[in-house]
Coordinates of C-alpha atoms and ligand atoms in Angstrom, one line a residue:
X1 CA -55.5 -241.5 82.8
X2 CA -59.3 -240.1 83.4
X3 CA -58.2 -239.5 87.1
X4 CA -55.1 -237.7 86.2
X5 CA -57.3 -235.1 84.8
X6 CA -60.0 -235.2 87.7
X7 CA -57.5 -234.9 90.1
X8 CA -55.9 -231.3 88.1
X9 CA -59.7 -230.6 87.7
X10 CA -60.4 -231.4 90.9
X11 CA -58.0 -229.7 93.2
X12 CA -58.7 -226.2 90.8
X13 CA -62.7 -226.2 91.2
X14 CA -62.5 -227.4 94.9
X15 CA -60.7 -224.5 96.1
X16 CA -62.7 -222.2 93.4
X17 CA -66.7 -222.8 95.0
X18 CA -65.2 -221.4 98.4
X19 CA -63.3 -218.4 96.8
X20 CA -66.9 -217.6 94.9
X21 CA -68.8 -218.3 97.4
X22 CA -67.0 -215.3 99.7
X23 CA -66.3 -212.9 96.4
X24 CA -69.1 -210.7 98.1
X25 CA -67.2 -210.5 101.0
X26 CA -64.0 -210.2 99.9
X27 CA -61.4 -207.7 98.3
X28 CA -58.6 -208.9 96.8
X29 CA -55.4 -207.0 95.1
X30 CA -52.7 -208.1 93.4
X31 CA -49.2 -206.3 92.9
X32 CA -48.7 -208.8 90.0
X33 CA -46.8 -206.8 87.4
X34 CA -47.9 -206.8 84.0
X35 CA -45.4 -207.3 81.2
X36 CA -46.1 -207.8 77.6
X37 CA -43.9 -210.1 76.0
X38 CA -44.0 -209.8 71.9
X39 CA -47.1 -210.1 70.0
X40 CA -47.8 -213.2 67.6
X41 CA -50.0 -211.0 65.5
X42 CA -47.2 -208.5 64.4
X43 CA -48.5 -205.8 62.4
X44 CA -51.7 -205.0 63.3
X45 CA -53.6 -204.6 65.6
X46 CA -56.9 -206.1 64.7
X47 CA -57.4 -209.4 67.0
X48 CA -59.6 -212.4 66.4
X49 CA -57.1 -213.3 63.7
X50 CA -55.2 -216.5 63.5
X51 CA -51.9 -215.7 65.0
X52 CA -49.5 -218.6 65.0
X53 CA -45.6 -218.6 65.9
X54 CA -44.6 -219.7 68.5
X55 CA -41.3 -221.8 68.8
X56 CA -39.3 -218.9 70.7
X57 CA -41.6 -219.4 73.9
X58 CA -40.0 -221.5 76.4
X59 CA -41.4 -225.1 77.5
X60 CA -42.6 -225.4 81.0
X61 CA -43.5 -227.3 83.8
X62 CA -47.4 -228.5 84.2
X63 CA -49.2 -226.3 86.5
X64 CA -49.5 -226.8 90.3
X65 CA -52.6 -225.4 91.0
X66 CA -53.0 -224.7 94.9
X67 CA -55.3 -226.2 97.1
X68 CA -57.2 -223.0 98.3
X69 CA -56.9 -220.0 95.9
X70 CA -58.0 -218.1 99.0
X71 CA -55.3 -219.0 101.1
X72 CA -52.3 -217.4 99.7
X73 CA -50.6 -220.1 98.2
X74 CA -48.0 -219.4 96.1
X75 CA -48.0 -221.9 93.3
X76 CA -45.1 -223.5 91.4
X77 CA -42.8 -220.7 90.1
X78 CA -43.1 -222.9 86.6
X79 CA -46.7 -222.5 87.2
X80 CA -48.5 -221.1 84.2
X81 CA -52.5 -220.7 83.8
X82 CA -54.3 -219.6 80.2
X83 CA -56.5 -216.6 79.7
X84 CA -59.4 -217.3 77.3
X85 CA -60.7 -213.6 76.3
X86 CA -63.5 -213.5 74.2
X87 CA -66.3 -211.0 73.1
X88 CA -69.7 -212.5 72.5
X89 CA -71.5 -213.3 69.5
X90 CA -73.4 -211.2 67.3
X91 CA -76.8 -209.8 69.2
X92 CA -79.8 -208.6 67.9
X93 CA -78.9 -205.1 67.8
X94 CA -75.4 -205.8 66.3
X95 CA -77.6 -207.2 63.7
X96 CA -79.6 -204.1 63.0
X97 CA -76.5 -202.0 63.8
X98 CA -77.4 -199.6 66.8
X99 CA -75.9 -198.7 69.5
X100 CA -76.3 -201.2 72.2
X101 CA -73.7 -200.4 75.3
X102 CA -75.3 -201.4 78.5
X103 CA -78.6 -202.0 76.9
X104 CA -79.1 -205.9 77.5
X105 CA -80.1 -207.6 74.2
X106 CA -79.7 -211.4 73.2
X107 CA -77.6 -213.2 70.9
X108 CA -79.1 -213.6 67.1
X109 CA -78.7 -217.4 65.7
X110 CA -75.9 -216.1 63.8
X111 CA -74.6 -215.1 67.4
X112 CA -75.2 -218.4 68.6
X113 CA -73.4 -220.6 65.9
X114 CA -70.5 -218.2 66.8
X115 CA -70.4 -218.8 70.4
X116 CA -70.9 -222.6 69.8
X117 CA -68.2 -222.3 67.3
X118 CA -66.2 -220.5 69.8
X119 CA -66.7 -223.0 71.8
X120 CA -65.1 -225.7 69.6
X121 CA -61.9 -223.4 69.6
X122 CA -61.1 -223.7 72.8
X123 CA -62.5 -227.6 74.1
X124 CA -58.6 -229.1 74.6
X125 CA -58.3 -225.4 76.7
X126 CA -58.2 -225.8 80.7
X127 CA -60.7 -223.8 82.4
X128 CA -61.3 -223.5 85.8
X129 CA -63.6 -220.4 86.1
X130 CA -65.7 -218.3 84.2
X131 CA -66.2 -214.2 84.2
X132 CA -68.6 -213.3 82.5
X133 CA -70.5 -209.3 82.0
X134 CA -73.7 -209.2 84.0
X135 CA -75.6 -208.5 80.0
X136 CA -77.0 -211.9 78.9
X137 CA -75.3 -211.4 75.3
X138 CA -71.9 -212.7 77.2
X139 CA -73.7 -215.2 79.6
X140 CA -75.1 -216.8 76.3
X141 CA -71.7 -216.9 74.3
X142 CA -70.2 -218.3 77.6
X143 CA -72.5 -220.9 78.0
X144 CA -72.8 -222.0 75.2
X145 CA -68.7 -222.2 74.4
X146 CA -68.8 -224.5 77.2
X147 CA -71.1 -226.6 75.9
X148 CA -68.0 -228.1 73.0
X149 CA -65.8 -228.5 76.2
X150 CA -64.3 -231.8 76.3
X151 CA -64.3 -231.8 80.0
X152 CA -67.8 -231.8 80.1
X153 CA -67.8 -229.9 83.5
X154 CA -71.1 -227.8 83.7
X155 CA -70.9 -224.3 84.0
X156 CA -73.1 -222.9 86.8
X157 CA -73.6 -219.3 87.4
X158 CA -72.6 -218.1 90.9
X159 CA -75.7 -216.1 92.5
X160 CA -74.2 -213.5 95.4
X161 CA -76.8 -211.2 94.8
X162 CA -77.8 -211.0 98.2
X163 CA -76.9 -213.6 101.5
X164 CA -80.3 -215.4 100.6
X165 CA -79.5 -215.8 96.9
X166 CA -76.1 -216.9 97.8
X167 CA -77.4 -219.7 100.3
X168 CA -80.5 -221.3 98.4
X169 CA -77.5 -221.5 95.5
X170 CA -75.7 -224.2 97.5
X171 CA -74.7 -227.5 96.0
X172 CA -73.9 -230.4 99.0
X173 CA -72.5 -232.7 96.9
X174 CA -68.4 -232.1 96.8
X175 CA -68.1 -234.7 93.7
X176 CA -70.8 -232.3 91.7
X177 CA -69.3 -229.3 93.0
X178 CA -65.8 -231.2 91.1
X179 CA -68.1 -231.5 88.1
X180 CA -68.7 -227.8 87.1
X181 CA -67.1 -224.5 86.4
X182 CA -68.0 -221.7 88.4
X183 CA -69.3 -218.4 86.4
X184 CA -69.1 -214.9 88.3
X185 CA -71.6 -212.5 86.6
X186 CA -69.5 -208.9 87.1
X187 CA -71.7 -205.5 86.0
X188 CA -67.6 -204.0 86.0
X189 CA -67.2 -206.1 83.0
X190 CA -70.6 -204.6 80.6
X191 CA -69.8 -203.1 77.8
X192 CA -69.0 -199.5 77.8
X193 CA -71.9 -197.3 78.6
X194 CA -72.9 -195.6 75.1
X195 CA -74.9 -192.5 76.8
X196 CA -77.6 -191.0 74.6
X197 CA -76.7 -193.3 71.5
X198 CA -77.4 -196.4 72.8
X199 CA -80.5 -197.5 70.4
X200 CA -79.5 -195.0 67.8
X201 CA -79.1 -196.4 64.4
X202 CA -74.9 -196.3 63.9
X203 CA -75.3 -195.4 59.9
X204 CA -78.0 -192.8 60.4
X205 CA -75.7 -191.1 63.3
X206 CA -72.9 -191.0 61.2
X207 CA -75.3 -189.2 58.6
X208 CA -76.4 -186.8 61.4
X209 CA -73.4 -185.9 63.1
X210 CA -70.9 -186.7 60.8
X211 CA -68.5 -189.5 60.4
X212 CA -65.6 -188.3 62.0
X213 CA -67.3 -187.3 65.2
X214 CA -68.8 -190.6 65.3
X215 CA -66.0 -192.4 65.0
X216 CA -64.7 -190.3 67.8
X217 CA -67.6 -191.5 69.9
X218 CA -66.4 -195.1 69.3
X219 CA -62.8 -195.7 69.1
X220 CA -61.3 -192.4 70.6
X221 CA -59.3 -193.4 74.3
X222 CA -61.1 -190.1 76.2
X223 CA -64.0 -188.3 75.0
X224 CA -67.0 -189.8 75.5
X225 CA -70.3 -190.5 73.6
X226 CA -73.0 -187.5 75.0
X227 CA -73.6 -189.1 78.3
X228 CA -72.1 -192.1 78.2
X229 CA -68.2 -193.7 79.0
X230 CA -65.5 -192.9 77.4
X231 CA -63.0 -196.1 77.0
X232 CA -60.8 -194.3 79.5
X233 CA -64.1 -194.3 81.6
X234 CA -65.0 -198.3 80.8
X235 CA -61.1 -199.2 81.7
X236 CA -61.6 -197.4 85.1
X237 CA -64.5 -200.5 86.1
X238 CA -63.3 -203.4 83.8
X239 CA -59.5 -203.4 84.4
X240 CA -60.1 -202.7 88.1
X241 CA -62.2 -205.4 88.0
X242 CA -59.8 -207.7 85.8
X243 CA -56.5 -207.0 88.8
X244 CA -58.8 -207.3 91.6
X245 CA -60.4 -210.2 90.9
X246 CA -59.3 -212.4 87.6
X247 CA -55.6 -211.6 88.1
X248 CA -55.8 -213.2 91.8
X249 CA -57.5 -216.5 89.8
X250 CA -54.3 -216.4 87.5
X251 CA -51.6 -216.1 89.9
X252 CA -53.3 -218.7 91.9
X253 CA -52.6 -221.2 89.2
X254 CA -56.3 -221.0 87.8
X255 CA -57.4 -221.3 84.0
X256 CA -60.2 -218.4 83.5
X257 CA -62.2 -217.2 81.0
X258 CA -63.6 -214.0 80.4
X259 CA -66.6 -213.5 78.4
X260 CA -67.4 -209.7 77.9
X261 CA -67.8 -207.0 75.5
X262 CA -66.1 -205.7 72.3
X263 CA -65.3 -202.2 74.8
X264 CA -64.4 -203.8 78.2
X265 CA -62.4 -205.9 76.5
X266 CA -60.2 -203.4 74.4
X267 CA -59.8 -201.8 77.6
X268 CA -58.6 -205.2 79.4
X269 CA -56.5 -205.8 75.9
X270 CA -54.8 -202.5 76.1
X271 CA -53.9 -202.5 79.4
X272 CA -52.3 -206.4 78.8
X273 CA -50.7 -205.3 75.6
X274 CA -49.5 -201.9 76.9
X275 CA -51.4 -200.5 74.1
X276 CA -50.7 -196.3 73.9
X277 CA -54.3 -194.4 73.6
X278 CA -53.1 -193.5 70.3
X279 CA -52.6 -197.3 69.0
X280 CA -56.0 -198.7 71.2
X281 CA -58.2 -196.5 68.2
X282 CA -57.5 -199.4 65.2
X283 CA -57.9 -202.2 68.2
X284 CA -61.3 -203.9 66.8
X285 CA -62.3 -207.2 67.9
X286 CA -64.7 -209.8 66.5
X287 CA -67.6 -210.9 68.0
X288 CA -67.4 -214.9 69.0
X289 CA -63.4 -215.1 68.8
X290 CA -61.2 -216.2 71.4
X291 CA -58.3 -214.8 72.1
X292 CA -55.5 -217.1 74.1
X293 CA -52.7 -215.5 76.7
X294 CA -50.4 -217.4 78.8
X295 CA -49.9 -216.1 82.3
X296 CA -46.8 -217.0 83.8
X297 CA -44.3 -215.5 86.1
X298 CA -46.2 -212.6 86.4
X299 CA -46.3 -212.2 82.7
X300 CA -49.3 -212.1 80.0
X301 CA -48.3 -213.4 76.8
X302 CA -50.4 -213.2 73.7
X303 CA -51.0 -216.5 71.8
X304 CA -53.9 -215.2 69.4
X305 CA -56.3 -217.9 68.4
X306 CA -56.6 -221.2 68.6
X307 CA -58.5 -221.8 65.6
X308 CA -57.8 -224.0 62.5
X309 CA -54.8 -225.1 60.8
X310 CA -52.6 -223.0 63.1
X311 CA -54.1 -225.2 66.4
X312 CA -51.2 -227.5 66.7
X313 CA -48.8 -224.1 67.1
X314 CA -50.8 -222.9 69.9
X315 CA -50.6 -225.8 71.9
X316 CA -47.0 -226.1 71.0
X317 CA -46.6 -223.1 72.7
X318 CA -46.1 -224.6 76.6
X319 CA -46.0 -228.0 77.5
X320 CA -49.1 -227.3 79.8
X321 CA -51.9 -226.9 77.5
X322 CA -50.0 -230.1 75.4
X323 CA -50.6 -232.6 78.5
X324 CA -53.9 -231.2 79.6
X325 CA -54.8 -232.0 75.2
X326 CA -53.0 -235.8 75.8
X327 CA -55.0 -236.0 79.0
X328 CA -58.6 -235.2 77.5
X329 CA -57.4 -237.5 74.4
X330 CA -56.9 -239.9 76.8
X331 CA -60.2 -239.9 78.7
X332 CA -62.0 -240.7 75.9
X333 CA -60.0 -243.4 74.7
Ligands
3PG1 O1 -72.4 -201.4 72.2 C1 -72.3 -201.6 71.0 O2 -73.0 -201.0 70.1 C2 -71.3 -202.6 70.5 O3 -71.3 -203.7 71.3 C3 -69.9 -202.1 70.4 O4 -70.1 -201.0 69.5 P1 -68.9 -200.2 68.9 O5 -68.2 -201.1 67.9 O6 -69.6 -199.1 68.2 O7 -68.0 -199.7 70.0

């Protein structure tokens, strides 16, 4: 049963290391269309919570990844891949509350536990390849959420820097290259740019300019912090970013996920949930949650997370992520 697994494995990461290895060179679109298709989480609109239902979504086939995601093979038309989304752990400055945007702070040990714990969430979840923000608050959480796995493939972060970086990066062993989990570092995936308030003291800005206008700063859709990116701004790089180059992954029968920021990703969010700029204000996410969607047919649906008692509804959700579960249970039998 152990090779049933490799070989899904397998055939995913093999094609991956030559798509990452040409990322630098390469631009790729997609004219996938986006639909939303209902919301587990009715109600709100705060994510990171437990959403579980599930019973209405249709059973499907177990994915056919392609050989070469490069090559513009059209998978299975049951093919289906998951979407891990998930917003670091809590950093050193979320600790002391400032403003942290693109200023590149580490995780606290709170932070950690939560990426580890993260990490436990998601270990029966496939993943293929890793996206990660270019700020090492989301390369921590990543890394260390692959740590649970129970795949045990090694993540290894992908450097195309420059030709030289990318060439003294070169593994020559195909079975290790089958071992580990690509990560692509992307600076279109930071967190929103906070301007002049990044470092400021959130509590002692609200005293200064009010609470209102600070709140403004923070969840409005299109004014932006003095000097810094609006969400409207932040969306322009990270959902770019998210159809050029994850969507591609997705539609190529890959499992990805994305490790960013509470701002990139409620741009990413709203654009999957066809959020209004109105309804994207009250979108707050937790830091160290996971957030599942199901890609298939050129659809993202929302799962919510696969946390706790509400686990086994998740993975009743599509017949995919059930066998790749039965296939891990039966590695380590
Ligand atoms: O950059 C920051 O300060 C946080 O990561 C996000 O902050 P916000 O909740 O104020 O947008």
């Amino acid at each position: 049963m152990a090779g049933a697994v490799s070989h899904h494995a397998l055939a995913s990461t093999q094609s991956y290391w030559l798509s990452a290895q040409n990322s630098r060179f390469q631009k790729r679109t997609s004219n996938v269309r986006l639909v939303y298709e209902g919301s587990c989480c009715s109600g709100g609109r705060k994510l990171g919570l437990v959403c579980a239902s599930g019973s209405q979504f249709s059973v499907v086939e177990p994915v056919q990844l392609p050989s070469d995601g490069n090559s513009g093979h059209t998978p299975k038309k049951s093919s289906e891949s998951a979407l891990i989304l998930i917003r670091h752990g809590e950093s050193l400055w979320n600790e002391k509350n400032l403003f942290t945007g693109c200023v590149d702070v580490p995780l606290t040990p709170k932070g950690v536990e939560e990426a580890i714990e993260a990490g436990k969430r998601i270990c029966n979840i496939p993943i293929d390849v890793i996206y990660t923000s270019s700020l090492i608050r989301a390369q921590m959480t990543a890394l260390l959420a692959m740590m649970q796995h129970r795949r045990k493939k090694i993540p290894i972060i992908m450097h195309n820097e420059s030709e030289q970086a990318h060439r003294w990066s070169q593994i020559y062993s195909e079975e290790t290259k089958k071992q580990s989990i690509p990560v692509i570092t992307a600076w279109q995936l930071n967190e929103r740019m906070y301007g002049e308030l990044q470092g400021l003291n959130k509590q002692e800005t609200a005293d200064l300019f009010g609470k209102e206008q600070v709140h403004e700063w923070r969840r409005s859709y299109d004014i932006p912090p003095p000097n810094g990116e609006s969400l409207e701004m932040c969306a322009e790089r990270a959902v770019a970013y998210f159809k050029e180059q994850i969507v591609p992954q997705l539609v190529a029968g890959k499992h990805v996920m994305v490790a960013a920021h509470g701002n990139s990703l409620r741009s990413i969010i709203m654009h999957l949930d066809k959020l209004t700029s109105q309804e994207v204000i009250s979108l707050e996410l937790s830091t160290g949650i996971p957030m599942l969607y199901i890609f298939k047919e050129g659809k993202f649906i929302r799962r919510g997370s696969p946390v706790g008692p509400s686990e086994a509804s998740v993975y009743a959700y599509t017949r995919t992520l059930a066998k790749y579960r039965q296939k891990l249970d039966n590695m380590v039998q």
